[in-house]
mmCIF file of C-alpha atoms and ligand atoms in Angstrom:
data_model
loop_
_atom_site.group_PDB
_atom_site.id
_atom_site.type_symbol
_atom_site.label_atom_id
_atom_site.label_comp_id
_atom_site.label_asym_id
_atom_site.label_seq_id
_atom_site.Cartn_x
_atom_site.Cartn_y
_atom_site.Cartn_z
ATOM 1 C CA UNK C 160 32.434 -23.816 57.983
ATOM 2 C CA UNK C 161 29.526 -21.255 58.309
ATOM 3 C CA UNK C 162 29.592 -18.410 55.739
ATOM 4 C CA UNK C 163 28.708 -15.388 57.045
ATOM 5 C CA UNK C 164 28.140 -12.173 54.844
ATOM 6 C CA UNK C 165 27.761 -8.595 55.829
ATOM 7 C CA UNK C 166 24.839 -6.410 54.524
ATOM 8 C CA UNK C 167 25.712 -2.808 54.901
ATOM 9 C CA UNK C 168 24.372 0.185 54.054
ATOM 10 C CA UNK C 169 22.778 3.645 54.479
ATOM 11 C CA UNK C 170 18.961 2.128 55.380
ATOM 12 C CA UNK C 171 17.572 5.427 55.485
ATOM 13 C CA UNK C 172 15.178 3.699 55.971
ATOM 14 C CA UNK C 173 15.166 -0.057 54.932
ATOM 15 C CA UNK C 174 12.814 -0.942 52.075
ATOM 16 C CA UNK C 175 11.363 -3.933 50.249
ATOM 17 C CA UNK C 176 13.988 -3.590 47.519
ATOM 18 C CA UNK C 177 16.775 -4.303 51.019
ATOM 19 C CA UNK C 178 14.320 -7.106 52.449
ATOM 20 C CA UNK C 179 13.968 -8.862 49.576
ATOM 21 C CA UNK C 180 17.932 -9.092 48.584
ATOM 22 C CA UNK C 181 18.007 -9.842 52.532
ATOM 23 C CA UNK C 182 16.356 -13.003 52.278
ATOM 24 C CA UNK C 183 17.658 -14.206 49.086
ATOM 25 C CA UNK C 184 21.300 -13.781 50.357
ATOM 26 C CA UNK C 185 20.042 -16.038 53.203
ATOM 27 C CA UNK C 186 19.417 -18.917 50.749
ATOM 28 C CA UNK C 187 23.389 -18.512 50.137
ATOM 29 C CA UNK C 188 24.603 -17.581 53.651
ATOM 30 C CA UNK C 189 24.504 -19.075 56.832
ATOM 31 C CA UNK C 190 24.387 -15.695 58.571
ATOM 32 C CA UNK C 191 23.986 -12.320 57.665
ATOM 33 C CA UNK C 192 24.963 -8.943 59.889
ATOM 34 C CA UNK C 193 22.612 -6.146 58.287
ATOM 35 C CA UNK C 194 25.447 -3.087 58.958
ATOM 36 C CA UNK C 195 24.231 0.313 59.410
ATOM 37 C CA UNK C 196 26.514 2.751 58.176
ATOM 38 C CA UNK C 197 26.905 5.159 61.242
ATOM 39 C CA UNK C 198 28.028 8.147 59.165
ATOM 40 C CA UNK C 199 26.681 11.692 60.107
ATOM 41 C CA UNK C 200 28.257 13.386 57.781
ATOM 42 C CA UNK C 201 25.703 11.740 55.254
ATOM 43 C CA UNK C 202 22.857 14.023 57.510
ATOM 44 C CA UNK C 203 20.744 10.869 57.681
ATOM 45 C CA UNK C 204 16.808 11.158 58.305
ATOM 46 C CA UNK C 205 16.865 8.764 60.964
ATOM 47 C CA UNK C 206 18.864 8.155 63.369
ATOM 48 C CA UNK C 207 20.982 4.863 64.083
ATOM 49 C CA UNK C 208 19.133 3.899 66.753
ATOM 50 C CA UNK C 209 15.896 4.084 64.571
ATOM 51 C CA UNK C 210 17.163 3.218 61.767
ATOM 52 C CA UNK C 211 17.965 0.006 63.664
ATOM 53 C CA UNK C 212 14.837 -0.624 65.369
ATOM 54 C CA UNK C 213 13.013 -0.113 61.866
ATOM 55 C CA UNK C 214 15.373 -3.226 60.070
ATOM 56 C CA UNK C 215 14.429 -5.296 63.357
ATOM 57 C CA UNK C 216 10.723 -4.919 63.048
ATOM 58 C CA UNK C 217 10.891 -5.169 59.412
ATOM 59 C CA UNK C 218 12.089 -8.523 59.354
ATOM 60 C CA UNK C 219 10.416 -12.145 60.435
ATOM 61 C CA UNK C 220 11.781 -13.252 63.688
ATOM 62 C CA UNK C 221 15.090 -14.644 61.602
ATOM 63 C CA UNK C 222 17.880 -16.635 64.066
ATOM 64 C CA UNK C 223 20.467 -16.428 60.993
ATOM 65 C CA UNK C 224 20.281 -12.584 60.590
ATOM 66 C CA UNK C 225 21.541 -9.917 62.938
ATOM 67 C CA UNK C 226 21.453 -6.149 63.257
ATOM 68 C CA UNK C 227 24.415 -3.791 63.912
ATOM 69 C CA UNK C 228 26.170 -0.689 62.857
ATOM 70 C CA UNK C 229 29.576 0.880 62.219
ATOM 71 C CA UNK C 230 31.482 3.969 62.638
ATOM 72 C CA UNK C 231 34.572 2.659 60.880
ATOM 73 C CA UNK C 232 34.534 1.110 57.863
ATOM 74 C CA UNK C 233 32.656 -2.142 56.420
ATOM 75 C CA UNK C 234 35.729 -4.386 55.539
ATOM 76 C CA UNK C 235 37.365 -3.638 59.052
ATOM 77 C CA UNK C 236 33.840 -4.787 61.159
ATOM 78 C CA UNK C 237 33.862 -7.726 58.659
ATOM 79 C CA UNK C 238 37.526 -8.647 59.636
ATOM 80 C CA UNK C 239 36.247 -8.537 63.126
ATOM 81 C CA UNK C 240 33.158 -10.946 63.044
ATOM 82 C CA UNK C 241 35.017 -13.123 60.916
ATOM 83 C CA UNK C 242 32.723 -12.909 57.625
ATOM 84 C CA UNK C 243 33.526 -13.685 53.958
ATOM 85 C CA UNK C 244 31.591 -11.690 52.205
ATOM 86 C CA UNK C 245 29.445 -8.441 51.476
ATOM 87 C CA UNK C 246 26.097 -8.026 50.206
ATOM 88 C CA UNK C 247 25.125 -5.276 47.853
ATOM 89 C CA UNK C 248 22.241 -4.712 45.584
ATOM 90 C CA UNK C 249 22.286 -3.263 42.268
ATOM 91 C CA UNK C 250 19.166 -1.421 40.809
ATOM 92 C CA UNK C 251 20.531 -0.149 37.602
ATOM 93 C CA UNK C 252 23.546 0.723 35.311
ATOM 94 C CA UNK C 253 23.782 3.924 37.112
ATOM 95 C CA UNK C 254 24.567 1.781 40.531
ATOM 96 C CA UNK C 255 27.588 -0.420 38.712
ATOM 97 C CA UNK C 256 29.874 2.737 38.381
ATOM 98 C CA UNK C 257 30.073 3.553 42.170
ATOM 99 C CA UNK C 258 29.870 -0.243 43.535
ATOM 100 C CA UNK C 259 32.083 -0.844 41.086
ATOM 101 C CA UNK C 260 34.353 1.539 42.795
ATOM 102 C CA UNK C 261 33.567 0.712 46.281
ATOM 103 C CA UNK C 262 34.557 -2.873 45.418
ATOM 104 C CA UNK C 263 37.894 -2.297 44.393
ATOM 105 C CA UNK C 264 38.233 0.197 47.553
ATOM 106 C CA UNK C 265 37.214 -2.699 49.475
ATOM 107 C CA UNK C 266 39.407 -5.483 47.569
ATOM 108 C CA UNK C 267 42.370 -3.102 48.279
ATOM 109 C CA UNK C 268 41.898 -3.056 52.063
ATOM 110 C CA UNK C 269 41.346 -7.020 51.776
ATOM 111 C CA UNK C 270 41.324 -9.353 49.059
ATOM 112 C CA UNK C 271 39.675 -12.016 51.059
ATOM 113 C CA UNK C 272 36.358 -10.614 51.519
ATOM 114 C CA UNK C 273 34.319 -10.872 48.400
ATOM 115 C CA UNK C 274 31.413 -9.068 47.432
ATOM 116 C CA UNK C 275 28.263 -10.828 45.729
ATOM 117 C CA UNK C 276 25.940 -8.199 44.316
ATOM 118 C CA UNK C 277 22.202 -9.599 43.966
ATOM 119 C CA UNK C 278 20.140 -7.599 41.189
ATOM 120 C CA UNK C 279 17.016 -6.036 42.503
ATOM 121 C CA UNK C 280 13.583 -7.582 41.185
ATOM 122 C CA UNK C 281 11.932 -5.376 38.338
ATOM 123 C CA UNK C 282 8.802 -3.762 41.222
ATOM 124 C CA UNK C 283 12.325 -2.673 43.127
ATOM 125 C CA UNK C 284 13.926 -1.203 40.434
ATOM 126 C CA UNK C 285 13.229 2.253 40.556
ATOM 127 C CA UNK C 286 13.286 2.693 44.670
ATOM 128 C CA UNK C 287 15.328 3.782 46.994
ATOM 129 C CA UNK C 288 15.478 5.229 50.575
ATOM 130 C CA UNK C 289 15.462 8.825 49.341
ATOM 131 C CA UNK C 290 12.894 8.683 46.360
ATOM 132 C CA UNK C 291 10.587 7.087 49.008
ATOM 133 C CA UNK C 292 10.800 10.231 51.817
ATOM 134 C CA UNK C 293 10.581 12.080 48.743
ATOM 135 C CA UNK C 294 7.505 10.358 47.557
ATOM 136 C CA UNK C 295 6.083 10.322 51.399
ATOM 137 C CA UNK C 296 6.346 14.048 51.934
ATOM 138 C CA UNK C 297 4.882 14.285 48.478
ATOM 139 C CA UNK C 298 1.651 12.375 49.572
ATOM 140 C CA UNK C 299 1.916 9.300 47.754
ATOM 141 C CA UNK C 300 1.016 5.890 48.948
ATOM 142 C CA UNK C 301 4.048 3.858 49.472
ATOM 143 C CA UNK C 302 2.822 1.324 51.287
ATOM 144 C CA UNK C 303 3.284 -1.463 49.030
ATOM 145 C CA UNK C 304 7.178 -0.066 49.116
ATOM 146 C CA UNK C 305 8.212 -0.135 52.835
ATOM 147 C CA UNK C 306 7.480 -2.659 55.611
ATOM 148 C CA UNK C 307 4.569 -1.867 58.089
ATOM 149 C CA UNK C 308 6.406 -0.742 60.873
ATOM 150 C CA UNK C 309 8.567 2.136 58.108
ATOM 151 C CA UNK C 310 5.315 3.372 56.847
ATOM 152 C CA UNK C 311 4.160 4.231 60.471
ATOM 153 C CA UNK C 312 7.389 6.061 60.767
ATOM 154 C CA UNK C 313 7.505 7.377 57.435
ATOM 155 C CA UNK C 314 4.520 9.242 58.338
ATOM 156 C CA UNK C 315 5.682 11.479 61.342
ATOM 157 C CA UNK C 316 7.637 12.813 57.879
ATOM 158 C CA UNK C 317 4.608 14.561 56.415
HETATM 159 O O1 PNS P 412 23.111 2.396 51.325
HETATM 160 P P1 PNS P 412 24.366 3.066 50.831
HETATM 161 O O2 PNS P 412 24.408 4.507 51.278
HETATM 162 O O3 PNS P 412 24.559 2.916 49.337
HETATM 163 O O4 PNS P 412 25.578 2.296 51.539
HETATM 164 C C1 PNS P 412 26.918 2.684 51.346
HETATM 165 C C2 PNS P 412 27.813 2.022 52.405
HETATM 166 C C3 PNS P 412 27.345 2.393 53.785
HETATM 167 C C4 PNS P 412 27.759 0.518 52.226
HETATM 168 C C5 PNS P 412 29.270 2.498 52.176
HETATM 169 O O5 PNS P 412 29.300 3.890 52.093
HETATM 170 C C6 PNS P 412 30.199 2.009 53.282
HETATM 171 O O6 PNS P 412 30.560 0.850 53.338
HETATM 172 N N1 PNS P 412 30.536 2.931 54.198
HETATM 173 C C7 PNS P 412 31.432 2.677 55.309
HETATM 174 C C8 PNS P 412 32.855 3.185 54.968
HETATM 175 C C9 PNS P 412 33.515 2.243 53.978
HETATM 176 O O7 PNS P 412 33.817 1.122 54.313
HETATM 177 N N2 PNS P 412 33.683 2.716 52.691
HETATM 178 C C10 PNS P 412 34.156 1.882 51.591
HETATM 179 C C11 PNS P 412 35.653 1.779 51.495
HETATM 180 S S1 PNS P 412 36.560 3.297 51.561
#
């Protein structure tokens, strides 16, 4: 049986901190869907479409990992593709309280899809989509934050 997980999320933009749980899920998973959360409501920076483009040119050419996104919710698109599980990385206490949440949320639409939360290194700790727009427009270098092809979109920010 191939396992295949779902990585969802905001990816507003994508950042090291997302790549690198990316690829150590893979070690676990025979596939993995990165989800975009299609929610407008959340008054992304980027739109689906780029937000989309930037996770595909941020990762090595990869034939177990695919790209998509969702207007309805995760647990229902993971019903559909058949997967087992969902990926989620947690930074800090602070994250445990609302994934905590979202997991039961999730285990109460269906039991059967697990979630496996992968801690972040210690360099990803402290990031995140929106301190990094926030450091961008600030003028700091985030280069070694973001992959390449974020940074050169991160720029038209300024
Ligand atoms: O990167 P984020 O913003 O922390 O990701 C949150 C996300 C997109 C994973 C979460 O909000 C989500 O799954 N949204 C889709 C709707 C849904 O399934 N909500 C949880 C159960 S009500």
């Amino acid at each position: 049986m191939k396992l295949i997980a779902i990585y969802p999320g905001s990816f507003d933009p994508i950042t090291n901190g997302h790549v690198d749980i990316l690829n150590r899920a893979l070690r676990l998973f025979d596939k993995i869907i990165v989800l975009v959360a299609d929610n407008p409501a959340k008054k992304p920076t980027f739109s689906v479409e780029e937000r989309k483009a930037m996770i595909w040119e941020s990762l090595e050419d990869n034939p177990k990992v695919e790209v998509d996104s969702t207007t309805g919710l995760t647990v229902h698109y993971a019903e559909k593709v058949g997967a087992h599980a969902l990926i989620r990385g947690l930074r800090a206490a602070t994250d445990f309280e609302y994934e905590f949440q979202m997991n039961s949320a999730n285990q109460f639409i269906n039991a059967n899809i697990e979630s496996v939360f992968f801690m972040a290194k210690h360099d990803f700790m402290f990031i995140s989509s929106s301190t990094i727009k926030e450091m961008v427009i600030g003028g700091v270098d985030v280069s070694s934050l973001v992959p390449g092809p974020v940074l050169k979109r991160l720029k038209t920010l300024k």
